[in-house]
Coordinates of C-alpha atoms in Angstrom, one line a residue:
M1 CA 11.5 16.9 67.3
M2 CA 14.0 17.0 64.4
T3 CA 14.0 13.2 64.3
G4 CA 10.2 13.0 64.1
A5 CA 10.1 15.7 61.4
K6 CA 12.8 13.9 59.3
R7 CA 10.8 10.7 59.7
K8 CA 7.6 12.4 58.5
R9 CA 9.4 14.0 55.5
S10 CA 10.9 10.6 54.7
T11 CA 7.4 8.9 54.8
V12 CA 5.9 11.6 52.6
W13 CA 8.8 11.3 50.1
R14 CA 8.3 7.5 49.9
K15 CA 4.6 8.0 49.2
I16 CA 5.4 10.5 46.4
Q17 CA 7.9 8.1 44.9
A18 CA 5.4 5.3 45.1
V19 CA 2.8 7.5 43.3
R20 CA 5.3 8.5 40.7
L21 CA 6.3 4.9 40.1
E22 CA 2.6 3.9 39.7
D23 CA 2.1 6.8 37.3
I24 CA 5.1 5.8 35.2
K25 CA 4.1 2.2 35.2
A26 CA 0.5 3.1 34.0
W27 CA 1.9 5.4 31.3
C28 CA 4.3 2.7 30.1
M29 CA 1.5 0.1 29.9
R30 CA -0.7 2.6 28.0
R31 CA 1.9 3.8 25.5
L32 CA 3.8 0.5 25.1
P33 CA 1.1 -2.1 24.4
I34 CA 3.7 -4.8 24.0
L35 CA 4.1 -4.8 27.8
T36 CA 0.4 -5.8 28.2
W37 CA 0.3 -8.9 25.9
V38 CA 3.9 -10.3 26.1
P39 CA 3.7 -11.2 29.8
V40 CA 0.5 -13.2 29.2
Y41 CA 1.5 -14.7 25.9
N42 CA 0.4 -18.3 25.7
W43 CA 3.5 -20.0 24.2
K44 CA 1.9 -23.4 24.1
E45 CA -1.2 -22.5 22.1
N46 CA 0.0 -19.4 20.1
L47 CA 3.6 -20.0 19.2
V48 CA 2.9 -22.6 16.4
P49 CA 0.2 -20.6 14.6
D50 CA 2.2 -17.4 15.0
T51 CA 5.3 -19.1 13.6
V52 CA 3.4 -20.5 10.5
S53 CA 1.8 -17.1 9.9
G54 CA 5.2 -15.4 10.3
M55 CA 6.8 -17.6 7.7
M56 CA 4.0 -16.9 5.2
L57 CA 4.1 -13.2 6.0
A58 CA 7.8 -13.0 5.4
I59 CA 7.4 -14.3 1.8
Q60 CA 4.8 -11.7 1.1
Q61 CA 6.8 -8.9 2.9
V62 CA 9.9 -9.6 0.8
T63 CA 8.1 -9.6 -2.6
Q64 CA 5.9 -6.6 -1.7
G65 CA 8.9 -4.8 -0.3
L66 CA 10.8 -5.1 -3.5
A67 CA 7.7 -4.2 -5.5
F68 CA 6.6 -1.2 -3.5
A69 CA 10.2 0.2 -3.4
V70 CA 10.1 0.2 -7.2
L71 CA 6.7 1.9 -7.0
S72 CA 8.3 4.5 -4.8
S73 CA 10.9 5.1 -7.5
V74 CA 13.8 3.9 -5.3
H75 CA 16.1 0.9 -5.4
P76 CA 14.4 -2.4 -4.5
V77 CA 16.7 -3.1 -1.6
F78 CA 15.2 -0.2 0.4
G79 CA 11.9 -2.1 0.3
L80 CA 13.5 -4.9 2.2
Y81 CA 14.5 -2.4 4.9
G82 CA 11.0 -1.0 4.9
S83 CA 9.6 -4.5 5.5
F84 CA 11.9 -4.9 8.6
F85 CA 12.3 -1.8 10.7
P86 CA 8.7 -0.5 10.8
V87 CA 7.3 -3.9 11.7
I88 CA 9.4 -4.0 14.9
I89 CA 8.4 -0.5 15.9
Y90 CA 4.7 -1.1 15.4
A91 CA 4.9 -4.4 17.3
I92 CA 6.1 -2.3 20.3
F93 CA 3.7 0.6 20.1
G94 CA 0.8 -0.6 18.0
M95 CA -2.5 -2.1 19.4
G96 CA -3.6 -4.1 16.4
R97 CA -2.7 -7.7 17.1
H98 CA -3.3 -8.8 13.5
V99 CA -2.1 -5.7 11.7
A100 CA 0.8 -6.3 9.3
T101 CA 2.6 -3.0 8.8
G102 CA 5.5 -2.4 6.4
T103 CA 5.7 -1.1 2.8
F104 CA 2.4 0.1 1.4
A105 CA 1.3 0.7 -2.2
L106 CA -0.6 4.0 -1.5
T107 CA 2.2 5.7 0.5
S108 CA 4.8 4.5 -1.9
L109 CA 2.9 6.1 -4.8
I110 CA 2.6 9.4 -2.9
S111 CA 6.3 9.2 -2.0
A112 CA 7.1 8.6 -5.7
N113 CA 5.7 12.1 -6.6
A114 CA 8.4 13.8 -4.4
V115 CA 11.1 11.5 -5.6
E116 CA 10.4 12.0 -9.3
R117 CA 10.0 15.7 -8.9
L118 CA 13.2 16.4 -7.0
V119 CA 15.4 13.6 -8.5
P120 CA 14.0 12.9 -12.0
S121 CA 15.4 10.1 -14.1
V122 CA 17.4 12.7 -16.1
R123 CA 20.0 13.8 -13.6
T124 CA 20.0 17.3 -12.4
N125 CA 22.1 19.4 -10.0
F126 CA 20.1 18.2 -7.1
T127 CA 22.4 16.8 -4.4
A128 CA 22.0 15.2 -1.0
N129 CA 25.3 15.6 0.7
N130 CA 24.6 13.3 3.6
N131 CA 23.4 10.4 1.5
S132 CA 26.1 9.2 -1.0
G133 CA 28.3 6.2 -1.5
I134 CA 26.4 3.9 0.8
L135 CA 25.8 0.2 0.2
G136 CA 27.7 0.3 -3.0
L137 CA 24.8 2.1 -4.8
S138 CA 25.2 5.1 -7.0
E139 CA 24.8 8.7 -5.8
F140 CA 21.7 9.0 -7.9
E141 CA 20.0 6.1 -6.0
M142 CA 21.1 7.5 -2.7
Q143 CA 19.6 10.9 -3.7
R144 CA 16.3 9.2 -4.5
I145 CA 16.1 7.3 -1.2
G146 CA 17.1 10.5 0.6
V147 CA 13.9 12.2 -0.7
A148 CA 11.7 9.1 0.1
A149 CA 13.2 8.9 3.6
A150 CA 12.6 12.6 4.1
V151 CA 8.9 12.1 3.2
S152 CA 8.7 9.2 5.7
F153 CA 10.4 11.3 8.4
L154 CA 8.2 14.3 8.0
G155 CA 5.0 12.2 7.6
G156 CA 5.9 10.4 10.8
I157 CA 6.5 13.7 12.6
I158 CA 3.0 14.9 11.5
Q159 CA 1.4 11.7 12.8
V160 CA 3.2 12.1 16.2
V161 CA 2.1 15.8 16.4
M162 CA -1.5 14.6 15.7
F163 CA -1.1 12.1 18.6
M164 CA 0.1 14.9 20.9
L165 CA -2.9 17.0 19.9
Q166 CA -5.2 14.0 20.6
L167 CA -6.7 14.1 17.1
G168 CA -7.4 10.4 17.2
S169 CA -10.8 11.3 18.5
A170 CA -11.6 13.0 15.3
T171 CA -11.4 9.8 13.2
F172 CA -15.2 9.5 13.4
L173 CA -15.3 11.9 10.5
L174 CA -13.6 9.2 8.4
T175 CA -16.7 7.2 7.5
E176 CA -16.5 3.8 5.9
P177 CA -17.7 5.0 2.4
V178 CA -15.1 7.7 2.3
I179 CA -12.3 5.3 3.3
S180 CA -13.5 2.7 0.9
A181 CA -13.7 5.1 -2.0
M182 CA -10.4 6.7 -1.3
T183 CA -8.4 3.5 -1.0
T184 CA -10.1 2.1 -4.2
G185 CA -9.3 5.2 -6.1
A186 CA -5.7 5.2 -4.9
A187 CA -5.4 1.5 -5.8
T188 CA -6.6 2.3 -9.3
H189 CA -3.8 4.9 -9.5
V190 CA -1.3 2.3 -8.5
V191 CA -2.5 -0.3 -11.1
T192 CA -2.2 2.2 -13.9
S193 CA 1.3 3.2 -12.8
Q194 CA 2.4 -0.4 -13.3
V195 CA 1.1 -0.7 -16.9
K196 CA 4.6 0.2 -18.3
Y197 CA 6.2 -2.7 -16.4
L198 CA 3.4 -5.2 -17.2
L199 CA 3.5 -4.4 -21.0
G200 CA 7.3 -3.7 -21.3
M201 CA 6.7 0.0 -22.2
K202 CA 9.2 2.8 -21.5
M203 CA 7.1 5.8 -20.4
P204 CA 8.1 8.9 -18.4
Y205 CA 6.7 9.3 -14.9
I206 CA 3.4 11.1 -14.9
S207 CA 1.8 12.8 -11.9
G208 CA -0.6 15.6 -11.1
P209 CA -4.3 16.2 -11.9
L210 CA -5.8 13.9 -14.5
A211 CA -2.5 11.8 -14.6
F212 CA -4.7 8.7 -14.5
F213 CA -6.2 9.5 -17.9
H214 CA -2.9 10.6 -19.3
I215 CA -1.3 7.2 -18.5
I216 CA -4.2 5.3 -20.0
A217 CA -4.1 7.3 -23.3
T218 CA -0.3 7.0 -23.6
S219 CA -0.5 3.2 -23.0
I220 CA -3.1 2.7 -25.6
A221 CA -1.2 4.8 -28.1
C222 CA 2.1 2.9 -27.5
Y223 CA 0.4 -0.5 -27.8
Y224 CA -1.6 0.1 -31.0
A225 CA 0.9 2.3 -32.9
D226 CA 3.9 0.0 -32.1
M227 CA 5.8 3.0 -31.1
E228 CA 8.6 1.0 -29.5
Y229 CA 10.0 -2.5 -29.5
V230 CA 11.4 -4.2 -26.4
Y231 CA 14.0 -6.8 -26.9
G232 CA 15.0 -7.5 -23.4
I233 CA 13.4 -8.0 -20.0
E234 CA 14.1 -5.4 -17.3
V235 CA 15.3 -7.0 -14.1
V236 CA 15.7 -5.9 -10.5
G237 CA 19.5 -5.9 -10.6
N238 CA 22.0 -6.0 -7.7
I239 CA 20.7 -6.3 -4.2
P240 CA 23.3 -5.2 -1.6
K241 CA 23.8 -7.4 1.5
G242 CA 23.4 -6.3 5.1
L243 CA 21.7 -3.5 6.9
P244 CA 22.8 0.1 6.5
S245 CA 24.3 2.3 9.3
P246 CA 21.7 4.8 10.5
K247 CA 21.9 8.3 9.0
A248 CA 19.5 11.2 9.4
P249 CA 17.4 12.1 6.4
S250 CA 18.3 15.2 4.4
M251 CA 16.7 18.1 6.4
S252 CA 17.2 20.5 3.5
V253 CA 14.6 18.5 1.5
L254 CA 11.8 18.7 4.1
P255 CA 10.3 22.0 2.9
E256 CA 10.0 20.5 -0.6
V257 CA 8.1 17.4 0.5
V258 CA 5.5 18.9 2.9
T259 CA 2.6 18.1 0.5
E260 CA 3.6 14.4 0.1
A261 CA 4.3 14.1 3.8
F262 CA 0.8 15.2 4.7
G263 CA -0.5 12.7 2.1
V264 CA 1.5 9.9 3.6
A265 CA 0.5 10.8 7.2
L266 CA -3.3 10.9 6.5
V267 CA -3.7 8.2 3.8
G268 CA -1.4 5.8 5.6
Y269 CA -3.1 6.3 9.0
V270 CA -6.6 6.1 7.6
A271 CA -6.0 2.8 5.8
S272 CA -4.1 1.4 8.8
L273 CA -6.7 2.4 11.3
A274 CA -9.5 0.8 9.3
L275 CA -7.6 -2.5 9.4
A276 CA -6.8 -2.2 13.1
Q277 CA -10.5 -1.4 13.9
G278 CA -11.6 -4.3 11.8
S279 CA -9.2 -6.6 13.6
A280 CA -10.3 -5.4 17.0
K281 CA -14.0 -5.9 16.1
K282 CA -13.4 -9.4 14.7
F283 CA -11.3 -10.7 17.6
K284 CA -12.9 -8.7 20.5
Y285 CA -10.2 -6.4 21.8
S286 CA -9.7 -2.6 21.9
V287 CA -7.8 -0.2 19.7
D288 CA -7.0 3.3 20.8
D289 CA -7.3 5.6 17.8
N290 CA -4.8 8.1 19.3
Q291 CA -2.2 5.4 20.2
E292 CA -2.3 4.3 16.5
F293 CA -1.2 7.8 15.5
L294 CA 1.9 7.4 17.8
A295 CA 2.6 3.8 16.6
H296 CA 2.5 4.7 12.9
G297 CA 4.3 8.0 13.5
L298 CA 7.2 6.3 15.1
S299 CA 7.1 3.5 12.5
N300 CA 7.8 6.2 9.9
V301 CA 10.2 8.5 11.9
I302 CA 12.7 5.9 13.3
P303 CA 13.0 3.7 10.1
S304 CA 13.6 6.9 8.0
F305 CA 17.1 6.9 9.6
F306 CA 17.7 3.5 8.0
F307 CA 16.7 4.6 4.4
C308 CA 13.2 3.3 4.6
I309 CA 10.3 4.4 2.4
P310 CA 7.0 5.4 4.1
S311 CA 5.1 2.6 5.8
A312 CA 1.6 1.6 6.7
A313 CA -0.6 -1.5 7.2
A314 CA -1.6 -3.4 4.1
M315 CA -4.9 -5.2 3.6
G316 CA -3.4 -8.2 1.8
R317 CA -0.9 -8.9 4.6
T318 CA -3.4 -8.4 7.3
A319 CA -5.8 -10.8 5.5
L320 CA -2.9 -13.3 5.3
L321 CA -2.6 -13.2 9.1
Y322 CA -6.3 -13.8 9.5
S323 CA -6.3 -16.8 7.1
T324 CA -3.2 -18.4 8.6
G325 CA -4.4 -18.2 12.2
A326 CA -2.1 -15.6 13.6
K327 CA -2.7 -14.7 17.3
T328 CA -0.5 -11.8 18.1
Q329 CA 2.3 -9.5 16.7
V330 CA 4.7 -12.4 17.4
A331 CA 3.9 -13.5 13.9
C332 CA 5.2 -10.2 12.5
L333 CA 8.3 -10.3 14.6
I334 CA 9.0 -13.9 13.3
S335 CA 8.7 -12.5 9.8
C336 CA 11.3 -9.9 10.6
V337 CA 13.8 -12.7 11.6
L338 CA 13.3 -14.3 8.2
I339 CA 13.5 -11.0 6.3
L340 CA 16.8 -10.4 8.1
V341 CA 18.1 -13.8 6.7
V342 CA 17.0 -12.6 3.2
I343 CA 18.8 -9.3 3.6
Y344 CA 22.1 -10.9 4.7
T345 CA 22.2 -14.1 2.5
I346 CA 19.5 -14.5 -0.1
G347 CA 19.2 -10.9 -1.4
P348 CA 21.8 -11.2 -4.2
L349 CA 19.9 -14.2 -5.7
L350 CA 17.1 -11.8 -6.6
Y351 CA 19.2 -10.1 -9.2
W352 CA 17.3 -11.7 -12.2
L353 CA 13.8 -11.2 -10.8
P354 CA 11.9 -9.5 -13.7
M355 CA 10.3 -6.1 -13.1
C356 CA 7.1 -7.3 -14.7
V357 CA 6.8 -9.9 -11.9
L358 CA 7.1 -7.2 -9.3
A359 CA 4.4 -5.2 -11.1
S360 CA 2.2 -8.3 -11.1
I361 CA 2.8 -8.6 -7.3
I362 CA 1.7 -5.0 -6.8
V363 CA -1.5 -5.5 -8.8
V364 CA -2.4 -8.8 -7.1
G365 CA -1.7 -7.2 -3.7
L366 CA -4.3 -4.6 -4.4
K367 CA -7.0 -7.1 -5.2
G368 CA -8.7 -6.5 -1.8
M369 CA -8.9 -2.8 -2.4
L370 CA -10.1 -3.1 -6.0
M371 CA -12.8 -5.6 -4.8
Q372 CA -14.3 -2.7 -2.8
F373 CA -16.2 -1.8 -6.0
R374 CA -18.7 -4.4 -4.7
D375 CA -19.5 -2.1 -1.8
L376 CA -21.5 0.1 -4.2
K377 CA -24.4 -2.3 -4.2
K378 CA -24.3 -2.3 -0.4
Y379 CA -24.4 1.4 -0.1
W380 CA -27.1 1.8 -2.7
N381 CA -29.4 -0.6 -0.7
V382 CA -28.6 1.0 2.7
D383 CA -28.3 4.8 2.0
K384 CA -28.1 6.3 -1.5
I385 CA -26.5 9.4 -0.2
D386 CA -23.6 7.3 1.1
W387 CA -23.5 5.7 -2.4
S388 CA -23.2 9.2 -4.0
I389 CA -20.4 10.1 -1.6
W390 CA -18.5 6.9 -2.5
V391 CA -18.8 7.6 -6.2
S392 CA -17.8 11.3 -6.0
T393 CA -14.9 10.6 -3.6
Y394 CA -13.6 7.9 -6.0
V395 CA -13.8 10.3 -9.0
F396 CA -11.9 13.0 -7.1
T397 CA -9.3 10.5 -6.0
I398 CA -8.5 9.2 -9.5
C399 CA -8.7 12.7 -11.0
F400 CA -6.4 14.3 -8.5
A401 CA -4.8 12.4 -5.6
A402 CA -5.6 10.2 -2.6
N403 CA -5.2 13.0 -0.1
V404 CA -7.4 15.3 -2.2
G405 CA -10.1 12.6 -2.5
L406 CA -10.0 12.0 1.3
L407 CA -10.4 15.7 2.1
Y408 CA -13.3 16.0 -0.4
G409 CA -15.0 12.9 1.1
V410 CA -14.8 14.3 4.6
M411 CA -16.0 17.7 3.7
C412 CA -18.8 16.3 1.6
T413 CA -19.9 14.0 4.4
I414 CA -20.0 16.9 6.9
A415 CA -21.9 19.2 4.5
I416 CA -24.6 16.6 3.9
V417 CA -25.0 15.9 7.6
I418 CA -25.3 19.6 8.3
F419 CA -28.0 19.9 5.6
R420 CA -29.9 16.9 7.0
F421 CA -29.7 17.6 10.7
P422 CA -32.0 20.7 10.9
R423 CA -34.8 18.2 10.4
A424 CA -33.7 16.2 13.4
K425 CA -34.8 16.7 17.0
T426 CA -31.3 16.5 18.6
L427 CA -27.8 15.2 17.9
N428 CA -27.2 13.7 21.3
L429 CA -29.1 11.1 23.2
K430 CA -29.6 12.9 26.5
N431 CA -33.4 13.0 26.1
M432 CA -33.7 9.2 25.7
K433 CA -36.3 7.8 28.0
E434 CA -36.4 4.2 29.2
V435 CA -39.2 2.1 30.7
E436 CA -38.4 -1.1 32.5
Y437 CA -40.7 -4.1 32.9
K438 CA -40.1 -7.1 35.0
Y439 CA -42.2 -10.2 35.1
K440 CA -42.2 -13.6 36.7
V441 CA -41.9 -16.8 34.6
E442 CA -44.7 -19.1 35.6
D443 CA -42.7 -22.3 35.6
N444 CA -39.9 -20.7 37.6
C445 CA -41.1 -18.0 39.9
E446 CA -37.7 -17.4 41.3
S447 CA -36.4 -16.3 37.9
L448 CA -37.0 -12.8 36.8
K449 CA -37.0 -11.7 33.2
Q450 CA -36.5 -8.0 32.5
V451 CA -37.7 -6.0 29.5
K452 CA -36.1 -2.6 28.9
I453 CA -37.5 -0.2 26.4
V454 CA -35.3 2.6 25.1
S455 CA -36.5 5.4 22.9
V456 CA -34.1 6.7 20.3
N457 CA -34.8 10.4 19.8
S458 CA -32.0 11.3 17.4
P459 CA -30.7 10.5 14.0
L460 CA -28.1 7.7 13.9
V461 CA -25.1 8.7 11.7
F462 CA -21.3 8.6 11.8
L463 CA -21.3 11.7 14.0
N464 CA -23.1 10.1 17.0
A465 CA -22.8 6.4 16.3
R466 CA -20.1 5.9 18.9
K467 CA -22.0 7.9 21.5
F468 CA -25.1 5.9 20.8
H469 CA -23.1 2.7 21.3
A470 CA -21.7 4.0 24.7
D471 CA -25.1 5.3 25.9
L472 CA -26.9 2.1 25.2
L473 CA -24.2 0.1 27.0
K474 CA -24.8 2.3 30.1
I475 CA -28.5 1.6 29.9
I476 CA -28.0 -2.1 29.6
Q477 CA -25.6 -2.3 32.5
K478 CA -27.6 0.1 34.8
D479 CA -30.0 -1.3 37.5
G480 CA -28.8 -4.9 37.0
M481 CA -30.4 -5.7 33.7
S482 CA -27.7 -8.1 33.0
S483 CA -26.5 -10.8 35.3
Q484 CA -22.9 -10.5 36.4
C485 CA -21.6 -12.9 33.8
E486 CA -23.5 -11.1 31.1
Q487 CA -22.2 -7.7 32.2
N488 CA -18.6 -9.0 31.9
T489 CA -19.1 -10.3 28.3
L490 CA -21.1 -7.3 27.3
L491 CA -18.4 -4.9 28.5
C492 CA -16.0 -6.9 26.3
S493 CA -18.2 -6.7 23.2
F494 CA -19.7 -3.2 23.3
S495 CA -16.6 -1.4 24.2
N496 CA -14.4 -3.6 22.0
G497 CA -12.5 -4.2 25.2
S498 CA -9.8 -6.6 25.9
C499 CA -10.8 -9.5 28.1
H500 CA -7.8 -10.9 29.7
G501 CA -7.9 -14.6 30.3
E502 CA -10.9 -16.7 29.3
L503 CA -14.2 -15.2 28.6
V504 CA -16.9 -15.7 31.1
Q505 CA -19.8 -17.7 29.7
P506 CA -23.2 -16.1 29.9
C507 CA -26.1 -17.5 31.9
H508 CA -28.3 -19.5 29.6
N509 CA -31.4 -19.4 31.9
D510 CA -31.3 -15.6 32.4
R511 CA -32.5 -14.0 29.2
H512 CA -33.5 -10.4 28.9
V513 CA -35.2 -8.3 26.3
L514 CA -34.2 -4.9 24.9
I515 CA -36.8 -3.0 22.8
L516 CA -35.6 0.0 20.8
D517 CA -38.3 2.5 20.0
C518 CA -37.1 3.9 16.7
S519 CA -40.0 6.4 16.2
G520 CA -37.6 9.3 16.8
L521 CA -34.9 7.9 14.4
N522 CA -35.4 10.5 11.6
F523 CA -32.6 9.3 9.4
F524 CA -29.5 7.2 9.4
D525 CA -26.5 6.4 7.3
Y526 CA -24.4 3.2 6.7
T527 CA -22.4 3.7 9.9
G528 CA -25.6 4.0 11.9
V529 CA -27.0 0.8 10.4
S530 CA -23.8 -1.0 11.1
V531 CA -23.9 0.0 14.7
L532 CA -27.5 -1.3 15.1
L533 CA -26.5 -4.6 13.5
Q534 CA -23.5 -4.9 15.8
I535 CA -25.6 -4.2 18.8
Y536 CA -28.1 -6.8 17.7
V537 CA -25.5 -9.5 17.2
D538 CA -23.6 -8.8 20.4
C539 CA -26.7 -8.8 22.5
K540 CA -27.9 -12.1 20.9
N541 CA -24.6 -13.7 21.7
R542 CA -25.1 -12.7 25.3
Y543 CA -28.7 -13.9 25.5
I544 CA -30.3 -10.5 25.3
D545 CA -33.1 -10.4 22.7
V546 CA -33.3 -7.1 20.8
L547 CA -36.6 -6.0 19.2
L548 CA -37.2 -2.8 17.2
A549 CA -40.5 -0.9 17.2
H550 CA -41.8 1.9 15.1
C551 CA -39.2 1.4 12.4
K552 CA -39.4 3.2 9.1
G553 CA -39.5 1.0 6.0
S554 CA -36.1 2.3 4.8
L555 CA -34.5 1.2 8.1
I556 CA -36.0 -2.2 8.0
K557 CA -34.8 -2.7 4.4
A558 CA -31.3 -1.5 5.3
M559 CA -30.9 -3.8 8.3
Q560 CA -32.4 -6.8 6.4
Y561 CA -29.9 -6.2 3.6
G562 CA -27.0 -6.0 6.2
G563 CA -27.9 -9.6 7.3
N564 CA -27.2 -11.3 10.7
L565 CA -30.9 -11.0 11.7
D566 CA -32.8 -13.9 13.1
S567 CA -34.8 -15.4 10.3
E568 CA -37.0 -17.5 12.7
N569 CA -38.2 -14.9 15.2
P570 CA -39.5 -11.4 14.2
V571 CA -37.3 -8.4 15.0
F572 CA -39.4 -5.5 13.7
F573 CA -42.8 -4.5 15.1
E574 CA -45.3 -1.8 14.5
S575 CA -45.5 -0.7 18.1
I576 CA -44.0 -1.3 21.5
S577 CA -47.0 -3.3 22.7
S578 CA -46.9 -5.6 19.8
A579 CA -43.2 -6.2 20.5
I580 CA -43.9 -7.0 24.1
D581 CA -46.8 -9.3 23.2
A582 CA -44.4 -11.2 20.8
I583 CA -42.1 -12.3 23.6
P584 CA -42.6 -16.1 23.4
I585 CA -43.3 -16.8 27.1
H586 CA -46.4 -16.6 29.4
R587 CA -45.8 -13.9 32.0
N588 CA -47.4 -11.2 34.2
Y589 CA -45.9 -7.8 33.7
S590 CA -45.4 -5.1 36.3
K591 CA -44.0 -1.7 35.5
F592 CA -40.7 -1.4 37.3
S593 CA -39.4 2.2 36.8
E594 CA -39.2 5.1 34.5
Q595 CA -36.3 7.5 34.1
S596 CA -36.2 10.6 31.9
E597 CA -32.5 11.2 31.5
L598 CA -29.2 9.3 31.3

């Protein structure tokens, strides 16, 4: 009896261990994305483009690292460290395959506020006892990087806490107009901060409300009044060799940098997430908003022990990866190898690099953000309320700060939606009705073509756009509307899922039709129109025709302006019957089913 009991306990224990091992494995795969793509990495096809992209990225990382370190009011060498350590951490924990993290103009500018406040150019009694005499730099320089590292550390802790609280799901509040306006306004701040280097002026650091206008006025006065003469060119100076030994940031500084840390955490995450989501949409894979909080949080916390300034993903570097054909984060890791070579061998040769050149690099690197001014025309044609939110958020950002502008934009968006929603029937899509039709094709009676009609009984805005996307996917996949091959590819597209291996090709002879009855779509915003256009394009690529009935004129205009619509075949119809009649094939319809709730 005892032997049997022991055998039974042993079996149970082995089962418990097996379950635990499976849970641990699943957790590791979920929290360490590098474990999912490295084992299936295609060395033959991807290594060459990743290597080329990594070489080009390294050049940009080095120059921007030096420049953004100066922007952060610390010694340029710390920008090289900030282009090395965060990249490795994000490659392990991040999900954006084409996201190039590292030093970032907006977080550097926010960090500079704390550095200049606590360690101003005129020396004070401020000391940082655990950061002195390292790398052959002066105590003053080590005090400054001590503050910047503290901002990075605390900002990363805030991001990790947000990950633990699962706040990634709240990112739907960060609409595209708000993000665009905030980043454009912050880029404007950065450009004005570089005027003194571009024109050779010596001006004190200026921050706080209306600092943007103060800088502009001072620059104009200096230029036209010939208030100073510059006889030499300011250069970068000595760049120490090698990597520093790890050292904890000054904990005594943390209470003094809470405001800047929150700014770094929010602004850095928002800008990085927008790039990760754009990359996922472009290359058809998934990005977990919450996992990105963890990835960027650790990319700030761990490098802060190596004297790194706050990090985030940059639009210019990410665009470089796109243009050079990068496939995975291997390109970023290759750039780290080359940056390490610069740190140990080439760094001292950068002594004579003029500061005005770094300022030019900063301004050019912000070109993509500044070009977002062109979005104003798009928002005006799609939704004038989104246009007004963009303009007002931009004004708040340049008058105060990026984090203030971001907060204003979110609050303004929520307030406007609350004001508009009382006119709407419902916020969710639970009352959507669907009617299915099937008919036989005369020249091939064995082939069935299905028409599904979905009634949209809610507004379509940033608050419910994701749910609309998910609900429509369920309708398409339910009751076998799509063939098996179409379901596989649709699942990839609609959920932005990651399709491992080669994509299954759709069946060319098995087309379906999806008709959206938009009579209940009371109002929409830019995010809602973007979702409709994305659904249209994805379905078209999978041989599902999308037709829209009972559309208001404003919706038709907005979608036509957004582009990607079929110019040969009509998309918009006055009624459901006219949409059905427009299907270009002879057929006999038979009503298939009707369901009242999802």
